[in-house]
XYZ file of C-alpha atoms in Angstrom:
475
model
C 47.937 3.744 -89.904
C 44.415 5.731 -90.543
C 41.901 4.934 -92.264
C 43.391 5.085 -95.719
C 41.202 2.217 -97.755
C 38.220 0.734 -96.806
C 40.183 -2.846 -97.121
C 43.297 -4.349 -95.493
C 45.279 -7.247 -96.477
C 47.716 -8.881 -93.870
C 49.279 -12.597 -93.237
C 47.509 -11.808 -89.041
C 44.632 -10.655 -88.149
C 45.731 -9.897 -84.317
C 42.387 -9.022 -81.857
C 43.763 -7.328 -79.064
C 46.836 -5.579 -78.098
C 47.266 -6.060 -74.812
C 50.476 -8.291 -73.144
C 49.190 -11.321 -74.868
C 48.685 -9.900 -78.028
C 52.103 -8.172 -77.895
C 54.179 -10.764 -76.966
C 53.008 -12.902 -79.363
C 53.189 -10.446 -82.575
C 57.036 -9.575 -81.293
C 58.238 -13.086 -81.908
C 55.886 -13.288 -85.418
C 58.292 -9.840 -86.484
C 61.359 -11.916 -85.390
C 61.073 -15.246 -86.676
C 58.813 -14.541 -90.215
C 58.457 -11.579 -92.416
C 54.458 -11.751 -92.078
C 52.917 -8.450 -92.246
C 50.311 -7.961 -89.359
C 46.621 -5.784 -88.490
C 46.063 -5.339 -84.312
C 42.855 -4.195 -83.339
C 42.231 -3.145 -79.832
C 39.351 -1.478 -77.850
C 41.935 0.905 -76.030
C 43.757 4.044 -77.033
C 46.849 2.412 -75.908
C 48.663 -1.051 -76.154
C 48.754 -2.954 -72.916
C 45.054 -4.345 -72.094
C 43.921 -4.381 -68.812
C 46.666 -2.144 -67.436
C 45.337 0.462 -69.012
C 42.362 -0.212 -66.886
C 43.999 -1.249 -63.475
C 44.411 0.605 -60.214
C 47.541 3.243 -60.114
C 49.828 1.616 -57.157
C 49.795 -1.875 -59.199
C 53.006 -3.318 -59.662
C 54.182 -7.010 -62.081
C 53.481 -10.090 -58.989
C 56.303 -11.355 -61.135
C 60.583 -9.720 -62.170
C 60.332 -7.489 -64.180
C 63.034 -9.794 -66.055
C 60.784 -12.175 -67.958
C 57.766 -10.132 -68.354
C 56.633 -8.250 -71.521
C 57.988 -9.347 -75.481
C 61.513 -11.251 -75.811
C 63.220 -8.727 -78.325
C 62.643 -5.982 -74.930
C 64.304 -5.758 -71.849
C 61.777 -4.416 -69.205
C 63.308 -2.700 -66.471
C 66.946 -2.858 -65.593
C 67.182 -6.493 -63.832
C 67.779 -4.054 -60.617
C 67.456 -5.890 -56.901
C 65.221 -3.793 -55.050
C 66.694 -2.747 -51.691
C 63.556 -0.658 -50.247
C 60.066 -1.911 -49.553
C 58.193 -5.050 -49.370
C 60.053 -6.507 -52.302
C 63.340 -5.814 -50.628
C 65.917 -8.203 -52.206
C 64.187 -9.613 -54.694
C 64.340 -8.318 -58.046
C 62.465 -5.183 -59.582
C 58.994 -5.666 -60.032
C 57.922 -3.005 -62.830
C 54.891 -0.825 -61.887
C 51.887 -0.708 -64.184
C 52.793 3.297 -65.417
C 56.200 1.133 -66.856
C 54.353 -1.053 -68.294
C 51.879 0.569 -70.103
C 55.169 3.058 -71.467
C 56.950 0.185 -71.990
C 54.342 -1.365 -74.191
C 53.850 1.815 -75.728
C 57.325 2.099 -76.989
C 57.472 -1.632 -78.002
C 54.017 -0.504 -80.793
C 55.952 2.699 -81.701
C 60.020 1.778 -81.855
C 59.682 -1.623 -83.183
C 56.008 -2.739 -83.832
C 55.314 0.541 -85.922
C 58.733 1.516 -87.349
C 59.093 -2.256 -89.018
C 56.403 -1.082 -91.759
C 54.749 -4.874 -91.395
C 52.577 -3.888 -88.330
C 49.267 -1.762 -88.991
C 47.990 -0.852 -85.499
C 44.160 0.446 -84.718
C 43.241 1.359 -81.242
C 39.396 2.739 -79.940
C 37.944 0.099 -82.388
C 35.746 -2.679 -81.747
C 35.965 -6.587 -83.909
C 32.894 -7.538 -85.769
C 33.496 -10.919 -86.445
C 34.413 -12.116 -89.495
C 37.956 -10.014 -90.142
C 36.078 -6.825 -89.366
C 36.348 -4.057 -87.158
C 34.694 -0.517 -86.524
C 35.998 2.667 -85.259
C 34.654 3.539 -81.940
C 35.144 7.224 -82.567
C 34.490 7.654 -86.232
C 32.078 4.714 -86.319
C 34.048 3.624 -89.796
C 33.986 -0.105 -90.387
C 36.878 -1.867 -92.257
C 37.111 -5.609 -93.509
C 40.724 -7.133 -93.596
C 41.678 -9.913 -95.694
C 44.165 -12.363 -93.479
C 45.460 -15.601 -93.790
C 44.895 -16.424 -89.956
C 42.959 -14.451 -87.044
C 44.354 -14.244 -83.402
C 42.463 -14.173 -80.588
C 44.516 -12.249 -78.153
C 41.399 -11.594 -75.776
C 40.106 -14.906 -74.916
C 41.276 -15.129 -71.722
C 39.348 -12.402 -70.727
C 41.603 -10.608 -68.295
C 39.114 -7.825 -65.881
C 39.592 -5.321 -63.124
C 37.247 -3.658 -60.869
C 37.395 -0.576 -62.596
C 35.450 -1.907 -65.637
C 33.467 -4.264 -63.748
C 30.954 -3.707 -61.264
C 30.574 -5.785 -58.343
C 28.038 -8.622 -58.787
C 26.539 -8.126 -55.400
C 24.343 -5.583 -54.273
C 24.812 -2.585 -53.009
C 22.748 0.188 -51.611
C 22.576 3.765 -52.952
C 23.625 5.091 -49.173
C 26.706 2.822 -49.087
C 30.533 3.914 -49.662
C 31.505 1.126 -51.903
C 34.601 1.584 -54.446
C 36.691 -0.239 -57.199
C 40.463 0.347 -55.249
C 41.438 2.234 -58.517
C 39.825 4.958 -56.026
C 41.992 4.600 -53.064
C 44.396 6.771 -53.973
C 41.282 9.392 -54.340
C 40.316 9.524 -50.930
C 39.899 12.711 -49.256
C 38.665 11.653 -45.508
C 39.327 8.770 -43.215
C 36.237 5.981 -42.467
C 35.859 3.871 -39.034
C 36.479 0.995 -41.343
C 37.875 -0.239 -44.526
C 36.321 -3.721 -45.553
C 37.811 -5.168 -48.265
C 36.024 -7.760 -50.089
C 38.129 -10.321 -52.213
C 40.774 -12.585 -51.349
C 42.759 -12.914 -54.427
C 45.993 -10.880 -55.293
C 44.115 -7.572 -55.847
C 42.511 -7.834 -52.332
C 45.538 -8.697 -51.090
C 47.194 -5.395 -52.959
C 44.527 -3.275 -51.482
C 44.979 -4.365 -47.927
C 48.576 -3.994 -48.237
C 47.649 -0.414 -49.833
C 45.640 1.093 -46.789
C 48.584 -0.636 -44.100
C 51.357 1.201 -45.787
C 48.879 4.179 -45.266
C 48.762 3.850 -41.446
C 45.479 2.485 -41.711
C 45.625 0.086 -38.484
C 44.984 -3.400 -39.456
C 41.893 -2.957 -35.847
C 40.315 -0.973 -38.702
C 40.692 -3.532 -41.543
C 38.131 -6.079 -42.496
C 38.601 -8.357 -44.831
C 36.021 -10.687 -46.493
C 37.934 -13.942 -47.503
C 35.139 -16.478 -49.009
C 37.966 -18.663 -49.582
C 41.071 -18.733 -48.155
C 44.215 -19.278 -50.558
C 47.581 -21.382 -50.957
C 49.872 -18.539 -52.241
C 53.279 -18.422 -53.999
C 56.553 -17.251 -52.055
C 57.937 -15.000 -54.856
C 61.379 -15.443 -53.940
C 60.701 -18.930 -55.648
C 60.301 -17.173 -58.758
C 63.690 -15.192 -59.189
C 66.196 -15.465 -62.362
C 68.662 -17.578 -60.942
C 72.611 -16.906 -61.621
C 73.020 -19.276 -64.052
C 69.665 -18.355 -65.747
C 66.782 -20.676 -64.034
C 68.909 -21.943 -61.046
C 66.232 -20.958 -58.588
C 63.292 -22.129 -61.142
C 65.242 -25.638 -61.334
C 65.388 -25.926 -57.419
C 62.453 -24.780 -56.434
C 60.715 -27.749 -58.806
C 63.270 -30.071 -57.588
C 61.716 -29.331 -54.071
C 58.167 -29.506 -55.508
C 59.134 -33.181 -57.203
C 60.354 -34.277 -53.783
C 57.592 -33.389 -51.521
C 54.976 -34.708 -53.930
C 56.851 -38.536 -54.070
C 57.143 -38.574 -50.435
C 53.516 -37.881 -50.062
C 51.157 -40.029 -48.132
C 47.652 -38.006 -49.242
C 46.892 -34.814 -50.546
C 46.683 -32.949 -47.160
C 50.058 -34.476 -46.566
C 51.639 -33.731 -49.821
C 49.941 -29.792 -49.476
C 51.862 -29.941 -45.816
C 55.109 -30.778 -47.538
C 55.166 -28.832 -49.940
C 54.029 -25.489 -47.663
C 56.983 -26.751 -45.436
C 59.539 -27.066 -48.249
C 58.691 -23.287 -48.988
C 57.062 -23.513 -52.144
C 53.487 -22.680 -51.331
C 52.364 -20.292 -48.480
C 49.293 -19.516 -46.864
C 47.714 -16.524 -44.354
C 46.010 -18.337 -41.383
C 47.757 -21.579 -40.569
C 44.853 -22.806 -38.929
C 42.695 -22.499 -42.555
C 42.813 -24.949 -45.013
C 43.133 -23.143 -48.223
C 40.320 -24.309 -50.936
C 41.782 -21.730 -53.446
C 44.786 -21.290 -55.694
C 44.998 -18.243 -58.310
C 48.838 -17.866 -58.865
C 49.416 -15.062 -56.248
C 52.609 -14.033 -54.848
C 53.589 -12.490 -51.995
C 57.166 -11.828 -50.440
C 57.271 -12.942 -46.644
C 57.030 -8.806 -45.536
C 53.860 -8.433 -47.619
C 53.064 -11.730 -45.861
C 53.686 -10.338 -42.130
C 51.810 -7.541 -43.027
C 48.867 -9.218 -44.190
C 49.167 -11.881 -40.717
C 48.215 -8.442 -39.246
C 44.548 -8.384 -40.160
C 42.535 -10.315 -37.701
C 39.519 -8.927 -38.983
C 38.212 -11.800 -41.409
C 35.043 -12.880 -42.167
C 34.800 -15.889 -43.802
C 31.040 -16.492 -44.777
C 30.882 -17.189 -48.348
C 30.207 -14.568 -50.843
C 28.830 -11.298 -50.798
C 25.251 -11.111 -51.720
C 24.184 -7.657 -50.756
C 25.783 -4.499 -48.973
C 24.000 -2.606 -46.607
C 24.497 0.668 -44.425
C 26.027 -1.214 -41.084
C 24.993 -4.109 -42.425
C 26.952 -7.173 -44.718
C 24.853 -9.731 -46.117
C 27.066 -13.278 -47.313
C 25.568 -16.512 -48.912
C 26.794 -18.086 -44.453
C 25.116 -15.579 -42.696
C 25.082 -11.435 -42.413
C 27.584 -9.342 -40.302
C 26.957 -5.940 -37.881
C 29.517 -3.547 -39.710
C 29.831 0.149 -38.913
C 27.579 2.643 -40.479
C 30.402 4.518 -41.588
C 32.603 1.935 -43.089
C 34.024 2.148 -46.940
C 33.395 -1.070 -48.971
C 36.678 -1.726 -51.579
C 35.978 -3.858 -54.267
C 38.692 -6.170 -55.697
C 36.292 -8.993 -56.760
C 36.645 -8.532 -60.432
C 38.909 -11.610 -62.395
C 41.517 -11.384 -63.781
C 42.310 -15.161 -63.979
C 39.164 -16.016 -65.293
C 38.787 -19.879 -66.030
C 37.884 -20.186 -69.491
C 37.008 -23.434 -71.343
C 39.823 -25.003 -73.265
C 39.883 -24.852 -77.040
C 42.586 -25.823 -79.769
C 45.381 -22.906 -80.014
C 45.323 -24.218 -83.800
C 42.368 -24.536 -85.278
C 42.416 -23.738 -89.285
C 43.091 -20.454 -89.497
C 42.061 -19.439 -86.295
C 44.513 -19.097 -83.266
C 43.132 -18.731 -79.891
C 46.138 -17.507 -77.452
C 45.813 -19.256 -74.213
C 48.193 -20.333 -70.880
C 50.506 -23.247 -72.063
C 52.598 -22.626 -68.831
C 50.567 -21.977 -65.610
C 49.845 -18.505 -65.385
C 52.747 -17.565 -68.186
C 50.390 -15.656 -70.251
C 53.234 -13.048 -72.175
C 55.668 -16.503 -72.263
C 53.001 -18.685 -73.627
C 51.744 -16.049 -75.946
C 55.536 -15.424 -77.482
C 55.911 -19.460 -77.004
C 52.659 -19.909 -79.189
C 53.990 -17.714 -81.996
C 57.431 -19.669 -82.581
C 55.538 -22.723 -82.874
C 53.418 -21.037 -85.568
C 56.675 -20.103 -87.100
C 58.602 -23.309 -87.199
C 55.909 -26.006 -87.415
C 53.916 -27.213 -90.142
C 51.371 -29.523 -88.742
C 48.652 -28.245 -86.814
C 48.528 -32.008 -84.940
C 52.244 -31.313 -83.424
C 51.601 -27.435 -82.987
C 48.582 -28.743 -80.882
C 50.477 -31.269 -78.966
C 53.385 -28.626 -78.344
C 50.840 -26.522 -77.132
C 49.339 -28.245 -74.762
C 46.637 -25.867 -72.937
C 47.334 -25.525 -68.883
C 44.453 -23.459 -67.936
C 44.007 -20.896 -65.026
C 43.990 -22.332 -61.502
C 41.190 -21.744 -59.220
C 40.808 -24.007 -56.818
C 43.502 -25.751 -54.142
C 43.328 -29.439 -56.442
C 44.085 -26.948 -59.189
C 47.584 -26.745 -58.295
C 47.612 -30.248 -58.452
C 46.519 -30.189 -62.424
C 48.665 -27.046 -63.498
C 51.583 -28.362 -61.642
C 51.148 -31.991 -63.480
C 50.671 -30.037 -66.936
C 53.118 -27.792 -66.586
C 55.705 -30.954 -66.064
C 54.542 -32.612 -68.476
C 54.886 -29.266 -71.285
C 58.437 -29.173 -70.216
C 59.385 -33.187 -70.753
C 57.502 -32.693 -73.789
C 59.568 -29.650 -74.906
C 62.513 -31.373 -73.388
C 62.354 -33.891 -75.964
C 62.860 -31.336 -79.281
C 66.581 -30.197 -79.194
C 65.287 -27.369 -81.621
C 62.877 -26.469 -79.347
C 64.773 -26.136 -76.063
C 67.331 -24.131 -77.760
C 64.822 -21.264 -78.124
C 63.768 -21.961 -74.411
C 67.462 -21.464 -73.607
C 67.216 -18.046 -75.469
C 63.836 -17.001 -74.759
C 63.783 -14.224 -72.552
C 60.327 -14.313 -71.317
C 61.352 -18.086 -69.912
C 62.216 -18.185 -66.403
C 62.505 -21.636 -66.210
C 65.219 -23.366 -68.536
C 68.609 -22.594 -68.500
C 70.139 -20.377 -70.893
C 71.799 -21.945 -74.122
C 74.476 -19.778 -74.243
C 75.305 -19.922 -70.987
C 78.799 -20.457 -70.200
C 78.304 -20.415 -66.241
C 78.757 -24.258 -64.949
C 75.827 -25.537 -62.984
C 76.636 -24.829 -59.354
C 76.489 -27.778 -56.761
C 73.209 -26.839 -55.841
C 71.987 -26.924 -59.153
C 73.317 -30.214 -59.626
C 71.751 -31.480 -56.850
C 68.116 -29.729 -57.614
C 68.620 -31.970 -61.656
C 69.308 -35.252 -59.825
C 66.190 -34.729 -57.296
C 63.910 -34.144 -60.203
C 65.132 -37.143 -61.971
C 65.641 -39.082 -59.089
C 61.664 -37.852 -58.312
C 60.040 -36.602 -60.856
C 58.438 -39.892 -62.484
C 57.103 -40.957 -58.955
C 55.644 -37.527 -58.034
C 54.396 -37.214 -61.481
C 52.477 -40.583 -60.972
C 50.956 -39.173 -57.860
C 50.094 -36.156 -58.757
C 47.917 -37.843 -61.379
C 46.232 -40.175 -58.459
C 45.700 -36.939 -56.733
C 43.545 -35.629 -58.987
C 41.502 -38.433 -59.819
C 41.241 -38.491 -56.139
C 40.633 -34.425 -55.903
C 38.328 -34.978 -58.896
C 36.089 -37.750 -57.157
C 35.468 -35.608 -53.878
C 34.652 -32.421 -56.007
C 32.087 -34.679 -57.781
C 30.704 -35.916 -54.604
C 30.623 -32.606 -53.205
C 28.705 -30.864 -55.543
C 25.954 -33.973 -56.090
């Protein structure tokens, strides 16, 4: 795959070869005979976890994460650790190998793929070498944006506060680096990476006395054991919703429906005596969540505007920290909230979330509609963008979407036989199963029917409600 000609012809033009990009070209080699150019700024496949801090491990199994024609991992129930009983959660070294081998064993050895890492897109079907400096134009029918979702980490972003020259402040890529202890550790970020960082320095002794963690927002989080391949292929996926369906149409208000639902197990939350005002698709397990109870240490004062020796400066006031502290940064984002465009547009295809926070599903989801539809109308209304959560109403909106994806897919016999198959889909049941629906199973179908259209019509008075006091809020 060097840099034989100065031109390249291909049916895809892919930008990007990171999960996205990969799970997206893997169901293109399986469903068409198109011949395919990826272009990617790294030396490897994989994206961002080439970038991201070495004890980082999937928030989601291992089982429906990665390409569909690939098994990752070997759908083994942990039985040490945080994760205990819950199934294997793939660390980021696995996934970067197991990406790796995807390019070389079937990417690669098909002849239709053309791969080109360390190079850089130009914009119109161009790219240069960022070692040789080389530019070559391709000629393809359609480009694919696999980066516009614009997954970052702290190692490759620098904090957006400041920080003074005299100050121990670090991405936690570096926390496996350190070499001598500090009177305190003060994380800032609340999302899933602080939360993996705090979790980090308690499994190192570190006593949570010493931990401080700035939360500018507190956050509803996922109980992973909701998100488990069930027996009989999405049993667990099936109930869990069924629970979500009830809570919602027995609702009385928002706060009451967010009560339910936290009571019914779905969504979880640090400090019970904290409304959450954020929602970013974390998980936790409920050992990772005793652990984290722990911390006492929280400072909720907004944002971090400036880091001083001893001192922390936040857009609610400043805090008296000790001189000797280390700052950890996990406030880079990796869900950013980008603004929705058309997946299909011409011959452009811009990979986005069609299932909340299902980027390798939506990507591979994406691809079979390019594959088996003509009209870019229905691929658009197949593909129905659900984009990344941020705030608590957010859950609202993704939840509603991501309901009304499904009945849509539902609908297309086709459609939800490739569901059925798909193994990056953890949430329809398999179409070859031949395991009968178990009584609980049964029971979880009826309570979504029985349910679903009343909790579907709330959730969309919710939001307008949501919607209004956000408006009002920031006027």
């Amino acid at each position: 795959t060097g840099w034989l000609c100065m031109k390249l012809e291909a049916d895809y033009l892919v930008i990007g070869a990171g999960a996205m990009g990969m799970a997206f070209v893997d169901t293109l080699l399986t469903e068409t005979d198109a011949t395919v150019v990826m272009v990617d700024k790294h030396d490897k496949p994989g994206g961002h976890w080439n970038d991201a801090y070495p004890f980082v491990h999937l928030h989601q199994p291992s089982s429906f994460y990665g390409v569909n024609s690939a098994k990752l991992g070997d759908d083994a129930i942990d039985e040490t650790g945080l994760n205990k009983g819950l199934h294997e959660l793939a660390s980021g070294a696995e996934v970067c190998a197991y990406f790796d081998q995807v390019m070389q064993r079937r990417f690669l050895s098909s002849g239709r793929v053309s791969y080109f890492p360390m190079c850089e897109y130009l914009g119109d079907q161009s790219f240069k070498s960022m070692v040789t400096g080389e530019v070559k134009q391709v000629t393809a029918r359609k480009v694919v944006d696999a980066t516009y979702m614009n997954v970052s980490v702290p190692s490759v972003k620098p904090p957006e506060y400041q920080v003074q020259s005299d100050v121990a402040c670090i991405p936690l890529n570096d926390l496996p680096k350190l070499r001598q202890p500090h009177s305190q550790y003060v994380v800032i970020g609340a999302g899933k990476t602080g939360m993996d960082a705090c979790l980090w320095l308690l499994s190192h002794q570190v006593s949570a006395d010493d931990i401080i963690w700035v939360m500018p927002r507190d956050s509803w989080i996922l109980d992973r054991a909701n998100i488990q391949p069930g027996r009989s292929g999405a049993t667990i996926g099936v109930e869990g919703l069924a629970g979500q369906m009830r809570a919602i149409a027995e609702s009385e208000s928002i706060d009451d429906m967010f009560a339910k639902v936290q009571q019914n197990g779905q969504l979880l939350r640090i400090a019970d005596e904290v409304k959450p005002s954020m929602y970013r698709c974390a998980t936790v397990t409920d050992l990772e969540l005793q652990q984290l109870k722990k911390i006492k240490n929280v400072i909720r004062k907004g944002r971090v505007k400036r880091v001083s020796r001893g001192q922390l400066e936040l857009t609610q006031g400043a805090v008296t920290l000790s001189e000797g502290a280390l700052y950890i940064d996990c406030t880079a984002d990796a869900l950013a909230r980008r603004p929705v465009v058309p997946v299909f547009d011409g011959n452009q295809i811009t990979l986005q979330t069609v299932r909340f926070c299902q980027q390798v599903f939506s990507a591979a989801f994406i691809a079979h509609i390019e594959a088996s539809y003509d009209s870019e109308d229905e691929r658009n209304r197949l593909c129905t963008v659900v984009p990344h959560p941020n705030t608590a109403s957010d859950w609202m909106r993704v939840t509603l979407a991501h309901a009304m994806n499904q009945l849509t897919w539902s609908a297309d016999a086709s459609l939800l036989q490739w569901l059925g198959d798909a193994r990056l889909d953890a949430f329809t049941q398999p179409a070859n199963s031949t395991d009968k629906p178990t009584e609980a199973m049964q029971a979880a179908i009826a309570n979504i029917n029985e349910h679903g259209p009343t909790a579907l019509r709330k959730l969309q008075e919710y939001i307008e409600l949501a919607s209004q006091s956000e408006l009002h809020t920031s006027a």
